[in-house]
mmCIF file of C-alpha atoms in Angstrom:
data_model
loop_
_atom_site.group_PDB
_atom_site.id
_atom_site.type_symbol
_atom_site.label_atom_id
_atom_site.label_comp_id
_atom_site.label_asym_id
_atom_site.label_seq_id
_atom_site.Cartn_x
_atom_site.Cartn_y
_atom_site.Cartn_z
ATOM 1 C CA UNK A 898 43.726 -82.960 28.128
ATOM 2 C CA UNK A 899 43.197 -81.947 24.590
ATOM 3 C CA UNK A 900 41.921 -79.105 23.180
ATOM 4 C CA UNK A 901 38.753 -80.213 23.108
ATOM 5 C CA UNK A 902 38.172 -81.174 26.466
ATOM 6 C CA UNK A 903 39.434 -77.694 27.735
ATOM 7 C CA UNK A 904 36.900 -75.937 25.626
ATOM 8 C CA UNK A 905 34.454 -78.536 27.272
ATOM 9 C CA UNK A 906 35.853 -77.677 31.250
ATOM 10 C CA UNK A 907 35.577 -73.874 30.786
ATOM 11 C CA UNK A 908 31.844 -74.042 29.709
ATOM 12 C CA UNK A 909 30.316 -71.724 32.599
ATOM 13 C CA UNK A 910 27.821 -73.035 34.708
ATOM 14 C CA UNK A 911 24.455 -72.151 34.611
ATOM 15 C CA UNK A 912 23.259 -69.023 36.011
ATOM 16 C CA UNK A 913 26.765 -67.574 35.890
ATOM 17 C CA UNK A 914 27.160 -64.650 34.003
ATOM 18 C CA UNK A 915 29.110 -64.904 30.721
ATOM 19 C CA UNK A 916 32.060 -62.333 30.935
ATOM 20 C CA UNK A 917 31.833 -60.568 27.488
ATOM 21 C CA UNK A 918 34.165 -57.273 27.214
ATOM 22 C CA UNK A 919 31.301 -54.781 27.174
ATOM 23 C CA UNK A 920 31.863 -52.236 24.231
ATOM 24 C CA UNK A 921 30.409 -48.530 24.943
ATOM 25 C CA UNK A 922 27.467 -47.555 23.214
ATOM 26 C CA UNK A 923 27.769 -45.180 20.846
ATOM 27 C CA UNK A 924 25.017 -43.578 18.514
ATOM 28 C CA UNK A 925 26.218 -44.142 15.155
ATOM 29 C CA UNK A 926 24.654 -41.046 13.157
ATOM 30 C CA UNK A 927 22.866 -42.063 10.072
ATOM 31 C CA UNK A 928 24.536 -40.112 7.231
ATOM 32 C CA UNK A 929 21.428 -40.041 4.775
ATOM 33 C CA UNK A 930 19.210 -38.935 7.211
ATOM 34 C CA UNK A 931 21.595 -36.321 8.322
ATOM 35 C CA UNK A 932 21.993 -35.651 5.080
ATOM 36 C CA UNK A 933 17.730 -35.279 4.475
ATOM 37 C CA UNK A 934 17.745 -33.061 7.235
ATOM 38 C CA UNK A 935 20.054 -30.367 6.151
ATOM 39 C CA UNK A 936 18.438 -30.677 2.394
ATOM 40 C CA UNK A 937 14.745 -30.057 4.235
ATOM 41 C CA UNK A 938 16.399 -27.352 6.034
ATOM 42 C CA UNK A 939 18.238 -25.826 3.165
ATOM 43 C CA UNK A 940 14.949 -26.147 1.140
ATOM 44 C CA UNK A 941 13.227 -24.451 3.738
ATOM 45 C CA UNK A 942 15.667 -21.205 3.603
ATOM 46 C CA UNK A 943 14.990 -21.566 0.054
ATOM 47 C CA UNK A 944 11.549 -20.896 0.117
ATOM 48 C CA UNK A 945 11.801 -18.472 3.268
ATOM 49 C CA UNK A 946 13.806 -16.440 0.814
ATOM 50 C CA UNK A 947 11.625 -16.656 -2.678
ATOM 51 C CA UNK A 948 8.593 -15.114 -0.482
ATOM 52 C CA UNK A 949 10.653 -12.404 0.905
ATOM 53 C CA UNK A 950 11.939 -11.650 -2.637
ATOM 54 C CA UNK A 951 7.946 -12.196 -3.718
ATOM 55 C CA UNK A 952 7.084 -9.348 -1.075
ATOM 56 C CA UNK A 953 9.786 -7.084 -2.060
ATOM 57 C CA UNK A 954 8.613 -7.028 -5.304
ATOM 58 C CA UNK A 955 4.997 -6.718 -4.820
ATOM 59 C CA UNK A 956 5.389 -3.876 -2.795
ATOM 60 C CA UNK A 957 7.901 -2.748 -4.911
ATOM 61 C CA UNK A 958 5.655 -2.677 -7.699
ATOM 62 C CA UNK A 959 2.567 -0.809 -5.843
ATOM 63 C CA UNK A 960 4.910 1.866 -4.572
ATOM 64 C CA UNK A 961 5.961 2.362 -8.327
ATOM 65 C CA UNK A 962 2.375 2.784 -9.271
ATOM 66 C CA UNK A 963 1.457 4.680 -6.469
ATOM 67 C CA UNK A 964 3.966 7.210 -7.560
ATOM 68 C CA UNK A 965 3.224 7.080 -10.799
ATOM 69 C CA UNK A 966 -0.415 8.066 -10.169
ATOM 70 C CA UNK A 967 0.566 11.330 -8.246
ATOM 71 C CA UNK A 968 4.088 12.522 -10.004
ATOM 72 C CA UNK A 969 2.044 14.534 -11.304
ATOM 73 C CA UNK A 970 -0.303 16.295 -8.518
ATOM 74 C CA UNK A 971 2.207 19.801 -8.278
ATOM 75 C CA UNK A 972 2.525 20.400 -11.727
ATOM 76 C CA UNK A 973 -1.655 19.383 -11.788
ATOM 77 C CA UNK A 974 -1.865 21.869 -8.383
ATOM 78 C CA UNK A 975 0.007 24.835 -10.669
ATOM 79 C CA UNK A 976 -2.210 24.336 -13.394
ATOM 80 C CA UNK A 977 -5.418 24.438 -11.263
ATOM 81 C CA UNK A 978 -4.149 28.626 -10.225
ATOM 82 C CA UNK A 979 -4.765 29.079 -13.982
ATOM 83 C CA UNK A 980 -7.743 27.295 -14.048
ATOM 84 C CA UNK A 981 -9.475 29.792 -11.144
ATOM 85 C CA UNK A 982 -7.975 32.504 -13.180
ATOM 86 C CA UNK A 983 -9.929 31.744 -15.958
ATOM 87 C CA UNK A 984 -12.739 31.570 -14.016
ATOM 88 C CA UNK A 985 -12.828 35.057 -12.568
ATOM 89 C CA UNK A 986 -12.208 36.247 -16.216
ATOM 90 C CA UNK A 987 -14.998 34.409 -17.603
ATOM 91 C CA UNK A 988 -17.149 35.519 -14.232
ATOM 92 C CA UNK A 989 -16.744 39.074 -14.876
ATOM 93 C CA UNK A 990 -16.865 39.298 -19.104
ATOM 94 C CA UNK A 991 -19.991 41.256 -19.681
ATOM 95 C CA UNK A 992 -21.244 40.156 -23.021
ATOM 96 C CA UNK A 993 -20.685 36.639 -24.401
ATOM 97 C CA UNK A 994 -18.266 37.820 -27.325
ATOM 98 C CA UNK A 995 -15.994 35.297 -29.558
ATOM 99 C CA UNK A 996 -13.070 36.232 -27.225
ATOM 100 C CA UNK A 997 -15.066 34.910 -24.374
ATOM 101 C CA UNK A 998 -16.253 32.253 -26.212
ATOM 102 C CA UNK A 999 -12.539 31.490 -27.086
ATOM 103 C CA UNK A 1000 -11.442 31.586 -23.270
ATOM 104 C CA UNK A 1001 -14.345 28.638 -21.948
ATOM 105 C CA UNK A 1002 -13.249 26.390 -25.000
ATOM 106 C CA UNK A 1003 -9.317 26.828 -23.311
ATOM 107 C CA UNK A 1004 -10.799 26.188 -20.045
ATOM 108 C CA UNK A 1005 -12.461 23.524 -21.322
ATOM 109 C CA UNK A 1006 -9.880 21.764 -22.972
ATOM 110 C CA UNK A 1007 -7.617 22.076 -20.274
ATOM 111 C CA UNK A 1008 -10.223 20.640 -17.728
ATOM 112 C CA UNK A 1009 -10.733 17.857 -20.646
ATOM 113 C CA UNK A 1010 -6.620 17.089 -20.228
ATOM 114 C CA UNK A 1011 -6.624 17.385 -16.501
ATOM 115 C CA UNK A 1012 -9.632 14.790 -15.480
ATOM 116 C CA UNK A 1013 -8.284 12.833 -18.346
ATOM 117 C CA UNK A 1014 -4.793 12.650 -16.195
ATOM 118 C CA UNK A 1015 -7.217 11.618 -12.933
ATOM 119 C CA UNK A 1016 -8.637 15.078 -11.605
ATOM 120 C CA UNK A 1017 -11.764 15.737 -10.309
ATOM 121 C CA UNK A 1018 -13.995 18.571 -8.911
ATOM 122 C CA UNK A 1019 -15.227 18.191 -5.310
ATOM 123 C CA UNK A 1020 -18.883 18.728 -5.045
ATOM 124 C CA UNK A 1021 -19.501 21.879 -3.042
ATOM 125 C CA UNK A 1022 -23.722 21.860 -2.735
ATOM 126 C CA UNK A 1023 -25.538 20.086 0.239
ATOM 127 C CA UNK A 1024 -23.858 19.026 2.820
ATOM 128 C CA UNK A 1025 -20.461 20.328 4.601
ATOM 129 C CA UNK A 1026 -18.096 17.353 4.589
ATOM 130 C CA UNK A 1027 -14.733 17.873 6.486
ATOM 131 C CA UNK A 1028 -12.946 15.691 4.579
ATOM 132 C CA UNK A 1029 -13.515 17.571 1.306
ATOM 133 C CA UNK A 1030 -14.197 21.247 2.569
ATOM 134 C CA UNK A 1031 -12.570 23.884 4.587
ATOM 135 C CA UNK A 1032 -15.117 26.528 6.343
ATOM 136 C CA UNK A 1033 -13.695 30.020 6.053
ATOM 137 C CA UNK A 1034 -16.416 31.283 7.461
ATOM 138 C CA UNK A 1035 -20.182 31.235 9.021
ATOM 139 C CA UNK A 1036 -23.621 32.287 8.176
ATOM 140 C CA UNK A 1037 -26.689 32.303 9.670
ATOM 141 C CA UNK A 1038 -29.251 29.503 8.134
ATOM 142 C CA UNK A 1039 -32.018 27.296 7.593
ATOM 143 C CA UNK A 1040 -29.794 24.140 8.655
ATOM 144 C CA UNK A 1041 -26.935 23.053 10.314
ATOM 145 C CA UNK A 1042 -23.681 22.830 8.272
ATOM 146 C CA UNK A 1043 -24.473 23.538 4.936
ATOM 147 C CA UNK A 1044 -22.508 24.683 2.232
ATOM 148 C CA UNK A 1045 -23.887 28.647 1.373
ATOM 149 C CA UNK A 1046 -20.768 29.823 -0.652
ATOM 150 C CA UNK A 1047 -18.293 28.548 -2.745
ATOM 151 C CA UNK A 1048 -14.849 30.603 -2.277
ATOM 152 C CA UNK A 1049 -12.668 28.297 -3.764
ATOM 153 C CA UNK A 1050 -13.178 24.944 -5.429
ATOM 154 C CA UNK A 1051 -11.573 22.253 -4.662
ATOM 155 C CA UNK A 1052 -10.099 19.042 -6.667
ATOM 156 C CA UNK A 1053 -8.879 15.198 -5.839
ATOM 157 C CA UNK A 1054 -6.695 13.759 -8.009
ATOM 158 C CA UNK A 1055 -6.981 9.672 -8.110
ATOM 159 C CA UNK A 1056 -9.405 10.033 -4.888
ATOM 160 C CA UNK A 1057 -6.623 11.905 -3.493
ATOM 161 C CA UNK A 1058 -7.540 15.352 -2.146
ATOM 162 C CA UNK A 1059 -5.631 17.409 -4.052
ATOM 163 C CA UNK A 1060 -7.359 20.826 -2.500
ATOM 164 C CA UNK A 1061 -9.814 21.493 -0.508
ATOM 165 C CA UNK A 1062 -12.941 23.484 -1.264
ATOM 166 C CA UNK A 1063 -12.957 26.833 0.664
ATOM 167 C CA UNK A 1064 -16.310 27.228 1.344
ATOM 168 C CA UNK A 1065 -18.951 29.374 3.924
ATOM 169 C CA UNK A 1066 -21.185 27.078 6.056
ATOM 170 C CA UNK A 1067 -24.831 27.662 7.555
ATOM 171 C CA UNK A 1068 -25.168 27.453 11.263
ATOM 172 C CA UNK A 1069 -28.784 27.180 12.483
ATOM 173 C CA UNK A 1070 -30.192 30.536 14.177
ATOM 174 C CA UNK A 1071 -31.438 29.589 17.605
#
């Protein structure tokens, strides 16, 4: 027999199997879209950390300016001591002299610098308001919880209360 007559002989029959070494199947791991999906992943980090750093510095940056707006509130506080000083002087100065004069313009000018710095006065007529007043005492009234006396004034400074007014409140006789 030749050669090609052996090739013809070991032709399997139909319906028999063709034995073909079987090689194991193995994934083979696409390297450029392993490589995409560590570059989406890295990108993600990427942007993960740019919003952190975005927050940080936002908040950052209102802290600053929230400090900025009351660094000043003791040495504000200190100055409003002189402020009620001058008050009582200028309450009890009989006769409306150039001295006297002289001691509203300083009040006045140093009022002028502190609202100019963010201070205000607290309204202490009408109404009693917790948030702004402190009752030191009571007194009998027309209405419920009305402001009758003004002990002390009191200031905010930014909308911040900086002190409260001291203040006597109505209670309504029964």
């Amino acid at each position: 027999m030749t050669g090609k007559s052996r090739q013809k002989d070991e032709v399997p029959e139909e319906g028999a199997a063709a034995e073909t070494p079987e090689e194991p199947k193995v994934e083979e791991k696409d390297p450029l879209a392993e490589a995409q999906a560590k570059a989406e992943q890295y990108l993600d980090m990427a942007r993960r950390l740019q919003a952190d750093f975005d927050n940080y510095r936002k908040r950052s940056q209102r802290e600053n300016e929230e400090y900025r707006k009351y660094a000043c509130s003791s040495i504000v506080s200190d100055l409003l001591t002189i402020v009620d000083d001058l008050d009582r002087a200028l309450e009890h100065a009989g006769e409306e002299t150039e001295f006297v004069k002289g001691i509203a313009g300083v009040r006045a000018n140093l009022m002028k610098i502190l609202e100019a710095n963010g201070l205000q006065e607290i309204p202490a007529d009408g109404k009693f308001d917790p948030n702004f007043h402190e009752a030191l005492c009571t007194v009998e009234g027309e209405e419920d919880d009305m402001v009758a006396e003004v002990f002390q004034k009191g200031y905010t400074l930014n909308g911040k209360v900086l002190r409260y007014s001291k203040v006597k409140v109505t209670k309504k006789t029964a």
